[in-house]
mmCIF file of N, CA and C in Angstrom:
data_model
loop_
_atom_site.group_PDB
_atom_site.id
_atom_site.type_symbol
_atom_site.label_atom_id
_atom_site.label_comp_id
_atom_site.label_asym_id
_atom_site.label_seq_id
_atom_site.Cartn_x
_atom_site.Cartn_y
_atom_site.Cartn_z
ATOM 1 N N MET G 1 -110.607 -12.043 -39.794
ATOM 2 C CA MET G 1 -109.409 -12.700 -40.285
ATOM 3 C C MET G 1 -108.631 -13.267 -39.103
ATOM 4 N N THR G 2 -108.155 -14.494 -39.226
ATOM 5 C CA THR G 2 -107.375 -15.115 -38.163
ATOM 6 C C THR G 2 -105.993 -15.479 -38.681
ATOM 7 N N VAL G 3 -105.099 -15.708 -37.773
ATOM 8 C CA VAL G 3 -103.753 -16.141 -38.132
ATOM 9 C C VAL G 3 -103.838 -17.546 -38.728
ATOM 10 N N GLN G 4 -103.141 -17.750 -39.815
ATOM 11 C CA GLN G 4 -103.102 -19.080 -40.436
ATOM 12 C C GLN G 4 -102.053 -19.967 -39.788
ATOM 13 N N ARG G 5 -100.905 -19.388 -39.466
ATOM 14 C CA ARG G 5 -99.800 -20.129 -38.843
ATOM 15 C C ARG G 5 -98.722 -19.119 -38.455
ATOM 16 N N MET G 6 -97.798 -19.543 -37.617
ATOM 17 C CA MET G 6 -96.610 -18.731 -37.385
ATOM 18 C C MET G 6 -95.610 -19.153 -38.449
ATOM 19 N N ASP G 7 -95.164 -18.218 -39.267
ATOM 20 C CA ASP G 7 -94.298 -18.566 -40.386
ATOM 21 C C ASP G 7 -92.859 -18.793 -39.943
ATOM 22 N N ASN G 8 -92.279 -17.832 -39.230
ATOM 23 C CA ASN G 8 -90.900 -18.024 -38.761
ATOM 24 C C ASN G 8 -90.581 -17.029 -37.666
ATOM 25 N N VAL G 9 -89.474 -17.278 -37.005
ATOM 26 C CA VAL G 9 -88.895 -16.357 -36.040
ATOM 27 C C VAL G 9 -87.578 -15.899 -36.656
ATOM 28 N N ALA G 10 -87.359 -14.591 -36.713
ATOM 29 C CA ALA G 10 -86.124 -14.052 -37.272
ATOM 30 C C ALA G 10 -85.232 -13.551 -36.147
ATOM 31 N N ILE G 11 -83.957 -13.855 -36.265
ATOM 32 C CA ILE G 11 -82.983 -13.432 -35.267
ATOM 33 C C ILE G 11 -81.802 -12.794 -35.994
ATOM 34 N N VAL G 12 -81.426 -11.587 -35.565
ATOM 35 C CA VAL G 12 -80.270 -10.900 -36.136
ATOM 36 C C VAL G 12 -79.021 -11.442 -35.451
ATOM 37 N N VAL G 13 -78.038 -11.846 -36.264
ATOM 38 C CA VAL G 13 -76.805 -12.422 -35.743
ATOM 39 C C VAL G 13 -75.603 -11.645 -36.272
ATOM 40 N N GLU G 14 -74.502 -11.770 -35.547
ATOM 41 C CA GLU G 14 -73.268 -11.109 -35.962
ATOM 42 C C GLU G 14 -72.511 -11.954 -36.973
ATOM 43 N N ASP G 15 -72.440 -13.270 -36.741
ATOM 44 C CA ASP G 15 -71.686 -14.192 -37.596
ATOM 45 C C ASP G 15 -72.669 -15.215 -38.156
ATOM 46 N N LEU G 16 -73.137 -14.979 -39.375
ATOM 47 C CA LEU G 16 -74.155 -15.839 -39.982
ATOM 48 C C LEU G 16 -73.656 -17.264 -40.159
ATOM 49 N N GLU G 17 -72.432 -17.422 -40.609
ATOM 50 C CA GLU G 17 -71.876 -18.767 -40.836
ATOM 51 C C GLU G 17 -71.837 -19.569 -39.533
ATOM 52 N N ALA G 18 -71.381 -18.956 -38.457
ATOM 53 C CA ALA G 18 -71.324 -19.645 -37.161
ATOM 54 C C ALA G 18 -72.721 -19.975 -36.650
ATOM 55 N N ALA G 19 -73.662 -19.051 -36.820
ATOM 56 C CA ALA G 19 -75.032 -19.296 -36.358
ATOM 57 C C ALA G 19 -75.679 -20.430 -37.153
ATOM 58 N N VAL G 20 -75.469 -20.457 -38.456
ATOM 59 C CA VAL G 20 -76.016 -21.543 -39.278
ATOM 60 C C VAL G 20 -75.412 -22.873 -38.830
ATOM 61 N N ALA G 21 -74.099 -22.920 -38.620
ATOM 62 C CA ALA G 21 -73.447 -24.158 -38.178
ATOM 63 C C ALA G 21 -74.015 -24.629 -36.843
ATOM 64 N N PHE G 22 -74.265 -23.710 -35.927
ATOM 65 C CA PHE G 22 -74.826 -24.029 -34.622
ATOM 66 C C PHE G 22 -76.198 -24.691 -34.772
ATOM 67 N N PHE G 23 -77.080 -24.079 -35.552
ATOM 68 C CA PHE G 23 -78.437 -24.615 -35.693
ATOM 69 C C PHE G 23 -78.484 -25.874 -36.561
ATOM 70 N N LEU G 24 -77.535 -26.024 -37.487
ATOM 71 C CA LEU G 24 -77.440 -27.291 -38.214
ATOM 72 C C LEU G 24 -77.025 -28.411 -37.258
ATOM 73 N N GLU G 25 -76.096 -28.112 -36.352
ATOM 74 C CA GLU G 25 -75.675 -29.090 -35.348
ATOM 75 C C GLU G 25 -76.835 -29.478 -34.452
ATOM 76 N N LEU G 26 -77.715 -28.529 -34.167
ATOM 77 C CA LEU G 26 -78.893 -28.802 -33.360
ATOM 78 C C LEU G 26 -79.861 -29.735 -34.081
ATOM 79 N N GLY G 27 -79.814 -29.744 -35.404
ATOM 80 C CA GLY G 27 -80.673 -30.636 -36.180
ATOM 81 C C GLY G 27 -81.615 -29.946 -37.140
ATOM 82 N N LEU G 28 -81.542 -28.598 -37.209
ATOM 83 C CA LEU G 28 -82.362 -27.903 -38.194
ATOM 84 C C LEU G 28 -81.783 -28.147 -39.583
ATOM 85 N N GLU G 29 -82.593 -27.932 -40.587
ATOM 86 C CA GLU G 29 -82.178 -28.156 -41.973
ATOM 87 C C GLU G 29 -82.170 -26.819 -42.707
ATOM 88 N N LEU G 30 -81.123 -26.603 -43.501
ATOM 89 C CA LEU G 30 -81.011 -25.364 -44.256
ATOM 90 C C LEU G 30 -81.979 -25.410 -45.438
ATOM 91 N N GLU G 31 -82.875 -24.451 -45.466
ATOM 92 C CA GLU G 31 -83.862 -24.370 -46.548
ATOM 93 C C GLU G 31 -83.341 -23.499 -47.687
ATOM 94 N N GLY G 32 -82.568 -22.467 -47.352
ATOM 95 C CA GLY G 32 -82.009 -21.605 -48.384
ATOM 96 C C GLY G 32 -81.313 -20.406 -47.800
ATOM 97 N N GLU G 33 -80.526 -19.752 -48.640
ATOM 98 C CA GLU G 33 -79.807 -18.545 -48.261
ATOM 99 C C GLU G 33 -79.999 -17.503 -49.356
ATOM 100 N N ALA G 34 -79.965 -16.236 -48.989
ATOM 101 C CA ALA G 34 -80.149 -15.171 -49.965
ATOM 102 C C ALA G 34 -79.605 -13.864 -49.407
ATOM 103 N N VAL G 35 -79.391 -12.924 -50.294
ATOM 104 C CA VAL G 35 -79.114 -11.540 -49.918
ATOM 105 C C VAL G 35 -80.364 -10.760 -50.285
ATOM 106 N N VAL G 36 -80.876 -9.991 -49.344
ATOM 107 C CA VAL G 36 -82.079 -9.195 -49.595
ATOM 108 C C VAL G 36 -81.738 -7.720 -49.478
ATOM 109 N N GLU G 37 -82.322 -6.948 -50.379
ATOM 110 C CA GLU G 37 -82.108 -5.503 -50.379
ATOM 111 C C GLU G 37 -83.182 -4.859 -51.232
ATOM 112 N N GLY G 38 -83.267 -3.552 -51.130
ATOM 113 C CA GLY G 38 -84.209 -2.820 -51.958
ATOM 114 C C GLY G 38 -85.396 -2.283 -51.185
ATOM 115 N N SER G 39 -86.432 -1.925 -51.917
ATOM 116 C CA SER G 39 -87.563 -1.222 -51.323
ATOM 117 C C SER G 39 -88.366 -2.079 -50.346
ATOM 118 N N VAL G 40 -88.456 -3.389 -50.579
ATOM 119 C CA VAL G 40 -89.273 -4.220 -49.683
ATOM 120 C C VAL G 40 -88.673 -4.288 -48.282
ATOM 121 N N PRO G 41 -87.406 -4.703 -48.109
ATOM 122 C CA PRO G 41 -86.874 -4.703 -46.731
ATOM 123 C C PRO G 41 -86.773 -3.305 -46.136
ATOM 124 N N ASP G 42 -86.512 -2.283 -46.962
ATOM 125 C CA ASP G 42 -86.482 -0.910 -46.446
ATOM 126 C C ASP G 42 -87.843 -0.551 -45.858
ATOM 127 N N ARG G 43 -88.899 -0.829 -46.596
ATOM 128 C CA ARG G 43 -90.248 -0.470 -46.149
ATOM 129 C C ARG G 43 -90.651 -1.276 -44.924
ATOM 130 N N MET G 44 -90.328 -2.578 -44.919
ATOM 131 C CA MET G 44 -90.704 -3.431 -43.785
ATOM 132 C C MET G 44 -90.026 -2.984 -42.495
ATOM 133 N N THR G 45 -88.738 -2.654 -42.576
ATOM 134 C CA THR G 45 -87.969 -2.341 -41.371
ATOM 135 C C THR G 45 -88.012 -0.871 -40.982
ATOM 136 N N GLY G 46 -88.377 -0.009 -41.933
ATOM 137 C CA GLY G 46 -88.336 1.426 -41.665
ATOM 138 C C GLY G 46 -86.934 1.985 -41.718
ATOM 139 N N LEU G 47 -86.004 1.229 -42.293
ATOM 140 C CA LEU G 47 -84.617 1.667 -42.444
ATOM 141 C C LEU G 47 -84.362 1.939 -43.923
ATOM 142 N N ASP G 48 -83.351 2.746 -44.213
ATOM 143 C CA ASP G 48 -82.974 3.025 -45.600
ATOM 144 C C ASP G 48 -81.704 2.267 -45.957
ATOM 145 N N GLY G 49 -81.678 1.728 -47.170
ATOM 146 C CA GLY G 49 -80.474 1.067 -47.667
ATOM 147 C C GLY G 49 -80.205 -0.286 -47.047
ATOM 148 N N VAL G 50 -81.259 -1.016 -46.697
ATOM 149 C CA VAL G 50 -81.082 -2.328 -46.078
ATOM 150 C C VAL G 50 -80.464 -3.303 -47.082
ATOM 151 N N ARG G 51 -79.447 -3.982 -46.627
ATOM 152 C CA ARG G 51 -78.839 -5.084 -47.372
ATOM 153 C C ARG G 51 -78.454 -6.108 -46.310
ATOM 154 N N SER G 52 -79.025 -7.299 -46.419
ATOM 155 C CA SER G 52 -78.724 -8.316 -45.409
ATOM 156 C C SER G 52 -78.627 -9.689 -46.048
ATOM 157 N N SER G 53 -77.817 -10.515 -45.427
ATOM 158 C CA SER G 53 -77.721 -11.925 -45.797
ATOM 159 C C SER G 53 -78.623 -12.693 -44.854
ATOM 160 N N ILE G 54 -79.422 -13.597 -45.413
ATOM 161 C CA ILE G 54 -80.311 -14.392 -44.575
ATOM 162 C C ILE G 54 -80.120 -15.875 -44.865
ATOM 163 N N ALA G 55 -80.407 -16.672 -43.856
ATOM 164 C CA ALA G 55 -80.450 -18.130 -43.994
ATOM 165 C C ALA G 55 -81.754 -18.581 -43.360
ATOM 166 N N MET G 56 -82.526 -19.354 -44.095
ATOM 167 C CA MET G 56 -83.785 -19.890 -43.574
ATOM 168 C C MET G 56 -83.555 -21.359 -43.234
ATOM 169 N N LEU G 57 -83.855 -21.690 -41.979
ATOM 170 C CA LEU G 57 -83.722 -23.068 -41.512
ATOM 171 C C LEU G 57 -85.091 -23.568 -41.089
ATOM 172 N N ARG G 58 -85.280 -24.872 -41.146
ATOM 173 C CA ARG G 58 -86.559 -25.451 -40.724
ATOM 174 C C ARG G 58 -86.291 -26.636 -39.815
ATOM 175 N N THR G 59 -87.252 -26.894 -38.961
ATOM 176 C CA THR G 59 -87.162 -28.058 -38.087
ATOM 177 C C THR G 59 -87.420 -29.314 -38.921
ATOM 178 N N PRO G 60 -86.918 -30.464 -38.473
ATOM 179 C CA PRO G 60 -87.084 -31.694 -39.250
ATOM 180 C C PRO G 60 -88.544 -32.047 -39.550
ATOM 181 N N ASP G 61 -89.478 -31.633 -38.683
ATOM 182 C CA ASP G 61 -90.893 -31.934 -38.942
ATOM 183 C C ASP G 61 -91.499 -30.998 -39.984
ATOM 184 N N GLY G 62 -90.747 -29.963 -40.400
ATOM 185 C CA GLY G 62 -91.205 -29.048 -41.436
ATOM 186 C C GLY G 62 -92.143 -27.953 -40.965
ATOM 187 N N HIS G 63 -92.466 -27.907 -39.678
ATOM 188 C CA HIS G 63 -93.434 -26.922 -39.191
ATOM 189 C C HIS G 63 -92.792 -25.641 -38.676
ATOM 190 N N GLY G 64 -91.638 -25.713 -38.069
ATOM 191 C CA GLY G 64 -91.003 -24.541 -37.494
ATOM 192 C C GLY G 64 -89.899 -24.015 -38.392
ATOM 193 N N LYS G 65 -89.795 -22.693 -38.490
ATOM 194 C CA LYS G 65 -88.741 -22.077 -39.297
ATOM 195 C C LYS G 65 -88.042 -20.992 -38.492
ATOM 196 N N LEU G 66 -86.757 -20.871 -38.739
ATOM 197 C CA LEU G 66 -85.923 -19.876 -38.091
ATOM 198 C C LEU G 66 -85.172 -19.132 -39.178
ATOM 199 N N GLU G 67 -85.325 -17.808 -39.212
ATOM 200 C CA GLU G 67 -84.600 -16.987 -40.179
ATOM 201 C C GLU G 67 -83.464 -16.302 -39.449
ATOM 202 N N LEU G 68 -82.240 -16.564 -39.869
ATOM 203 C CA LEU G 68 -81.070 -15.899 -39.311
ATOM 204 C C LEU G 68 -80.677 -14.785 -40.271
ATOM 205 N N THR G 69 -80.471 -13.587 -39.738
ATOM 206 C CA THR G 69 -80.210 -12.403 -40.560
ATOM 207 C C THR G 69 -78.941 -11.713 -40.098
ATOM 208 N N LYS G 70 -78.054 -11.453 -41.053
ATOM 209 C CA LYS G 70 -76.872 -10.629 -40.781
ATOM 210 C C LYS G 70 -77.017 -9.348 -41.586
ATOM 211 N N PHE G 71 -77.132 -8.211 -40.887
ATOM 212 C CA PHE G 71 -77.249 -6.930 -41.572
ATOM 213 C C PHE G 71 -75.884 -6.518 -42.103
ATOM 214 N N LEU G 72 -75.818 -6.281 -43.408
ATOM 215 C CA LEU G 72 -74.612 -5.763 -44.037
ATOM 216 C C LEU G 72 -74.676 -4.235 -44.062
ATOM 217 N N ALA G 73 -75.899 -3.708 -44.251
ATOM 218 C CA ALA G 73 -76.136 -2.264 -44.207
ATOM 219 C C ALA G 73 -77.606 -2.057 -43.865
ATOM 220 N N PRO G 74 -77.943 -1.098 -43.045
ATOM 221 C CA PRO G 74 -77.001 -0.483 -42.105
ATOM 222 C C PRO G 74 -76.493 -1.527 -41.113
ATOM 223 N N ALA G 75 -75.387 -1.226 -40.488
ATOM 224 C CA ALA G 75 -74.781 -2.164 -39.547
ATOM 225 C C ALA G 75 -75.743 -2.482 -38.402
ATOM 226 N N ALA G 76 -75.665 -3.709 -37.911
ATOM 227 C CA ALA G 76 -76.486 -4.114 -36.758
ATOM 228 C C ALA G 76 -76.096 -3.294 -35.537
ATOM 229 N N VAL G 77 -77.051 -3.088 -34.669
ATOM 230 C CA VAL G 77 -76.839 -2.327 -33.441
ATOM 231 C C VAL G 77 -76.836 -3.319 -32.283
ATOM 232 N N ALA G 78 -75.818 -3.263 -31.453
ATOM 233 C CA ALA G 78 -75.712 -4.174 -30.324
ATOM 234 C C ALA G 78 -76.702 -3.793 -29.228
ATOM 235 N N ALA G 79 -77.294 -4.797 -28.623
ATOM 236 C CA ALA G 79 -78.170 -4.579 -27.474
ATOM 237 C C ALA G 79 -77.312 -4.359 -26.242
ATOM 238 N N ALA G 80 -77.872 -3.720 -25.242
ATOM 239 C CA ALA G 80 -77.135 -3.516 -24.003
ATOM 240 C C ALA G 80 -77.950 -4.076 -22.853
ATOM 241 N N PRO G 81 -77.385 -4.880 -22.002
ATOM 242 C CA PRO G 81 -76.040 -5.419 -22.136
ATOM 243 C C PRO G 81 -75.963 -6.433 -23.279
ATOM 244 N N GLN G 82 -74.742 -6.783 -23.684
ATOM 245 C CA GLN G 82 -74.558 -7.651 -24.847
ATOM 246 C C GLN G 82 -75.239 -9.009 -24.665
ATOM 247 N N ASP G 83 -75.094 -9.625 -23.525
ATOM 248 C CA ASP G 83 -75.752 -10.903 -23.234
ATOM 249 C C ASP G 83 -76.773 -10.670 -22.128
ATOM 250 N N PRO G 84 -77.965 -10.167 -22.491
ATOM 251 C CA PRO G 84 -78.949 -9.831 -21.461
ATOM 252 C C PRO G 84 -79.403 -11.063 -20.687
ATOM 253 N N PRO G 85 -79.754 -10.887 -19.424
ATOM 254 C CA PRO G 85 -80.229 -12.014 -18.621
ATOM 255 C C PRO G 85 -81.593 -12.495 -19.118
ATOM 256 N N PRO G 86 -81.976 -13.713 -18.749
ATOM 257 C CA PRO G 86 -83.228 -14.298 -19.230
ATOM 258 C C PRO G 86 -84.489 -13.522 -18.853
ATOM 259 N N ASN G 87 -84.416 -12.617 -17.879
ATOM 260 C CA ASN G 87 -85.614 -11.868 -17.492
ATOM 261 C C ASN G 87 -85.699 -10.496 -18.169
ATOM 262 N N THR G 88 -84.929 -10.279 -19.234
ATOM 263 C CA THR G 88 -84.971 -9.040 -19.995
ATOM 264 C C THR G 88 -86.247 -8.995 -20.824
ATOM 265 N N LEU G 89 -86.883 -7.825 -20.883
ATOM 266 C CA LEU G 89 -88.086 -7.668 -21.702
ATOM 267 C C LEU G 89 -87.771 -7.931 -23.168
ATOM 268 N N GLY G 90 -88.732 -8.485 -23.885
ATOM 269 C CA GLY G 90 -88.565 -8.766 -25.309
ATOM 270 C C GLY G 90 -88.493 -10.261 -25.551
ATOM 271 N N LEU G 91 -87.994 -10.620 -26.720
ATOM 272 C CA LEU G 91 -87.884 -12.039 -27.069
ATOM 273 C C LEU G 91 -87.027 -12.747 -26.035
ATOM 274 N N HIS G 92 -87.584 -13.773 -25.418
ATOM 275 C CA HIS G 92 -86.895 -14.462 -24.329
ATOM 276 C C HIS G 92 -85.952 -15.548 -24.850
ATOM 277 N N ARG G 93 -86.503 -16.472 -25.615
ATOM 278 C CA ARG G 93 -85.700 -17.591 -26.078
ATOM 279 C C ARG G 93 -86.448 -18.336 -27.165
ATOM 280 N N VAL G 94 -85.742 -19.268 -27.803
ATOM 281 C CA VAL G 94 -86.332 -20.189 -28.767
ATOM 282 C C VAL G 94 -86.140 -21.581 -28.188
ATOM 283 N N MET G 95 -87.210 -22.390 -28.109
ATOM 284 C CA MET G 95 -87.113 -23.724 -27.513
ATOM 285 C C MET G 95 -87.289 -24.799 -28.572
ATOM 286 N N PHE G 96 -86.485 -25.862 -28.423
ATOM 287 C CA PHE G 96 -86.551 -27.004 -29.325
ATOM 288 C C PHE G 96 -86.695 -28.283 -28.514
ATOM 289 N N ALA G 97 -87.522 -29.196 -28.992
ATOM 290 C CA ALA G 97 -87.631 -30.535 -28.411
ATOM 291 C C ALA G 97 -86.506 -31.373 -28.997
ATOM 292 N N VAL G 98 -85.802 -32.108 -28.137
ATOM 293 C CA VAL G 98 -84.684 -32.955 -28.574
ATOM 294 C C VAL G 98 -84.847 -34.356 -28.012
ATOM 295 N N ASP G 99 -84.174 -35.314 -28.642
ATOM 296 C CA ASP G 99 -84.223 -36.705 -28.186
ATOM 297 C C ASP G 99 -83.316 -36.955 -26.988
ATOM 298 N N ASP G 100 -82.131 -36.336 -26.993
ATOM 299 C CA ASP G 100 -81.119 -36.587 -25.965
ATOM 300 C C ASP G 100 -80.484 -35.256 -25.585
ATOM 301 N N ILE G 101 -80.913 -34.696 -24.472
ATOM 302 C CA ILE G 101 -80.464 -33.361 -24.072
ATOM 303 C C ILE G 101 -78.966 -33.330 -23.752
ATOM 304 N N ASP G 102 -78.451 -34.388 -23.133
ATOM 305 C CA ASP G 102 -77.026 -34.414 -22.782
ATOM 306 C C ASP G 102 -76.151 -34.396 -24.032
ATOM 307 N N ASP G 103 -76.494 -35.229 -25.012
ATOM 308 C CA ASP G 103 -75.740 -35.276 -26.264
ATOM 309 C C ASP G 103 -75.859 -33.945 -27.004
ATOM 310 N N THR G 104 -77.051 -33.366 -27.020
ATOM 311 C CA THR G 104 -77.271 -32.107 -27.729
ATOM 312 C C THR G 104 -76.441 -30.988 -27.098
ATOM 313 N N VAL G 105 -76.441 -30.899 -25.780
ATOM 314 C CA VAL G 105 -75.646 -29.872 -25.099
ATOM 315 C C VAL G 105 -74.164 -30.070 -25.410
ATOM 316 N N ALA G 106 -73.688 -31.300 -25.370
ATOM 317 C CA ALA G 106 -72.269 -31.579 -25.658
ATOM 318 C C ALA G 106 -71.910 -31.141 -27.079
ATOM 319 N N ARG G 107 -72.773 -31.437 -28.038
ATOM 320 C CA ARG G 107 -72.492 -31.057 -29.426
ATOM 321 C C ARG G 107 -72.530 -29.545 -29.606
ATOM 322 N N LEU G 108 -73.476 -28.870 -28.954
ATOM 323 C CA LEU G 108 -73.585 -27.417 -29.099
ATOM 324 C C LEU G 108 -72.452 -26.688 -28.378
ATOM 325 N N ARG G 109 -71.915 -27.287 -27.335
ATOM 326 C CA ARG G 109 -70.758 -26.680 -26.643
ATOM 327 C C ARG G 109 -69.575 -26.539 -27.594
ATOM 328 N N ARG G 110 -69.442 -27.477 -28.531
ATOM 329 C CA ARG G 110 -68.356 -27.387 -29.521
ATOM 330 C C ARG G 110 -68.537 -26.186 -30.441
ATOM 331 N N HIS G 111 -69.734 -25.592 -30.420
ATOM 332 C CA HIS G 111 -70.021 -24.392 -31.210
ATOM 333 C C HIS G 111 -70.102 -23.156 -30.316
ATOM 334 N N GLY G 112 -69.584 -23.257 -29.100
ATOM 335 C CA GLY G 112 -69.513 -22.114 -28.200
ATOM 336 C C GLY G 112 -70.683 -21.947 -27.246
ATOM 337 N N ALA G 113 -71.652 -22.858 -27.272
ATOM 338 C CA ALA G 113 -72.814 -22.736 -26.382
ATOM 339 C C ALA G 113 -72.396 -22.928 -24.924
ATOM 340 N N GLU G 114 -73.054 -22.182 -24.038
ATOM 341 C CA GLU G 114 -72.817 -22.296 -22.599
ATOM 342 C C GLU G 114 -74.148 -22.403 -21.882
ATOM 343 N N LEU G 115 -74.269 -23.354 -20.970
ATOM 344 C CA LEU G 115 -75.480 -23.472 -20.157
ATOM 345 C C LEU G 115 -75.627 -22.225 -19.293
ATOM 346 N N LEU G 116 -76.857 -21.709 -19.181
ATOM 347 C CA LEU G 116 -77.097 -20.570 -18.287
ATOM 348 C C LEU G 116 -77.127 -21.036 -16.842
ATOM 349 N N GLY G 117 -77.639 -22.209 -16.628
ATOM 350 C CA GLY G 117 -77.702 -22.808 -15.290
ATOM 351 C C GLY G 117 -77.305 -24.268 -15.435
ATOM 352 N N GLY G 118 -78.272 -25.142 -15.214
ATOM 353 C CA GLY G 118 -78.030 -26.568 -15.371
ATOM 354 C C GLY G 118 -79.217 -27.216 -16.060
ATOM 355 N N ILE G 119 -79.158 -28.528 -16.160
ATOM 356 C CA ILE G 119 -80.270 -29.287 -16.719
ATOM 357 C C ILE G 119 -81.209 -29.628 -15.566
ATOM 358 N N ALA G 120 -82.470 -29.256 -15.721
ATOM 359 C CA ALA G 120 -83.459 -29.448 -14.652
ATOM 360 C C ALA G 120 -84.512 -30.453 -15.101
ATOM 361 N N GLU G 121 -85.104 -31.122 -14.122
ATOM 362 C CA GLU G 121 -86.206 -32.042 -14.411
ATOM 363 C C GLU G 121 -87.510 -31.408 -13.951
ATOM 364 N N TYR G 122 -88.521 -31.457 -14.825
ATOM 365 C CA TYR G 122 -89.816 -30.877 -14.517
ATOM 366 C C TYR G 122 -90.850 -31.980 -14.347
ATOM 367 N N GLU G 123 -91.290 -32.179 -13.100
ATOM 368 C CA GLU G 123 -92.370 -33.098 -12.731
ATOM 369 C C GLU G 123 -92.246 -34.489 -13.342
ATOM 370 N N GLY G 124 -91.013 -34.954 -13.516
ATOM 371 C CA GLY G 124 -90.791 -36.289 -14.053
ATOM 372 C C GLY G 124 -91.211 -36.454 -15.505
ATOM 373 N N VAL G 125 -91.495 -35.341 -16.190
ATOM 374 C CA VAL G 125 -91.977 -35.407 -17.574
ATOM 375 C C VAL G 125 -90.934 -34.897 -18.566
ATOM 376 N N TYR G 126 -90.214 -33.832 -18.193
ATOM 377 C CA TYR G 126 -89.238 -33.229 -19.100
ATOM 378 C C TYR G 126 -87.915 -32.971 -18.391
ATOM 379 N N ARG G 127 -86.836 -33.048 -19.146
ATOM 380 C CA ARG G 127 -85.543 -32.498 -18.758
ATOM 381 C C ARG G 127 -85.377 -31.250 -19.598
ATOM 382 N N LEU G 128 -85.021 -30.142 -18.960
ATOM 383 C CA LEU G 128 -84.997 -28.835 -19.609
ATOM 384 C C LEU G 128 -83.706 -28.093 -19.299
ATOM 385 N N CYS G 129 -83.282 -27.244 -20.250
ATOM 386 C CA CYS G 129 -82.158 -26.345 -19.978
ATOM 387 C C CYS G 129 -82.220 -25.150 -20.912
ATOM 388 N N ASP G 130 -81.558 -24.087 -20.476
ATOM 389 C CA ASP G 130 -81.344 -22.906 -21.303
ATOM 390 C C ASP G 130 -79.852 -22.790 -21.546
ATOM 391 N N LEU G 131 -79.489 -22.454 -22.774
ATOM 392 C CA LEU G 131 -78.082 -22.195 -23.070
ATOM 393 C C LEU G 131 -77.990 -20.986 -23.966
ATOM 394 N N ARG G 132 -76.824 -20.364 -23.938
ATOM 395 C CA ARG G 132 -76.605 -19.187 -24.778
ATOM 396 C C ARG G 132 -75.805 -19.626 -25.983
ATOM 397 N N GLY G 133 -76.354 -19.306 -27.164
ATOM 398 C CA GLY G 133 -75.732 -19.691 -28.426
ATOM 399 C C GLY G 133 -75.103 -18.496 -29.116
ATOM 400 N N PRO G 134 -74.970 -18.562 -30.443
ATOM 401 C CA PRO G 134 -74.315 -17.488 -31.192
ATOM 402 C C PRO G 134 -75.067 -16.171 -31.057
ATOM 403 N N SER G 135 -74.314 -15.086 -31.052
ATOM 404 C CA SER G 135 -74.855 -13.728 -30.934
ATOM 405 C C SER G 135 -75.714 -13.549 -29.691
ATOM 406 N N GLY G 136 -75.466 -14.362 -28.653
ATOM 407 C CA GLY G 136 -76.164 -14.220 -27.386
ATOM 408 C C GLY G 136 -77.561 -14.822 -27.353
ATOM 409 N N ILE G 137 -77.960 -15.530 -28.413
ATOM 410 C CA ILE G 137 -79.300 -16.117 -28.488
ATOM 411 C C ILE G 137 -79.470 -17.137 -27.371
ATOM 412 N N ILE G 138 -80.581 -17.036 -26.628
ATOM 413 C CA ILE G 138 -80.882 -18.056 -25.626
ATOM 414 C C ILE G 138 -81.710 -19.140 -26.296
ATOM 415 N N VAL G 139 -81.208 -20.360 -26.242
ATOM 416 C CA VAL G 139 -81.862 -21.525 -26.823
ATOM 417 C C VAL G 139 -82.216 -22.449 -25.677
ATOM 418 N N ALA G 140 -83.484 -22.855 -25.606
ATOM 419 C CA ALA G 140 -83.927 -23.808 -24.592
ATOM 420 C C ALA G 140 -84.079 -25.164 -25.258
ATOM 421 N N LEU G 141 -83.777 -26.211 -24.493
ATOM 422 C CA LEU G 141 -83.931 -27.583 -24.972
ATOM 423 C C LEU G 141 -84.854 -28.323 -24.039
ATOM 424 N N ALA G 142 -85.686 -29.194 -24.598
ATOM 425 C CA ALA G 142 -86.619 -30.011 -23.819
ATOM 426 C C ALA G 142 -86.532 -31.444 -24.292
ATOM 427 N N GLU G 143 -86.259 -32.341 -23.354
ATOM 428 C CA GLU G 143 -86.252 -33.783 -23.641
ATOM 429 C C GLU G 143 -87.374 -34.426 -22.836
ATOM 430 N N ARG G 144 -88.305 -35.060 -23.525
ATOM 431 C CA ARG G 144 -89.398 -35.748 -22.835
ATOM 432 C C ARG G 144 -88.824 -37.007 -22.200
ATOM 433 N N ILE G 145 -89.178 -37.234 -20.943
ATOM 434 C CA ILE G 145 -88.691 -38.402 -20.207
ATOM 435 C C ILE G 145 -89.661 -39.547 -20.437
ATOM 436 N N GLY G 146 -89.105 -40.721 -20.758
ATOM 437 C CA GLY G 146 -89.924 -41.923 -20.916
ATOM 438 C C GLY G 146 -90.666 -42.021 -22.128
#
């Protein structure tokens, strides 16, 4: 048996509304929202009494999906440190290809995003940057040059 596709990446957030607004500004499309609870999420997570609000977003090409989850019960547990550096073990970042990195960074700053460093050029092919978004999520942007 082989993997058919990567279905989605799920990220736990503190403020679901703010996180959805951030990713909508980035250009993702809202596919749907729901509250999930009961035996299925309990069994999947190994937690009891799971109740969470989720928002499923998709990239404009329809291939990539991002699930944003706000735990209502049990309460989410904060990572330490709260905004871990990019070399922390575990999920590093989520990267998106964009048409105009400068415009995208400016728009995301209005949603609280902060560049971790600066915008860098890679071998004359890409302009790249990492920024920190809602709930400390590191989002990378890539703009193909030319």
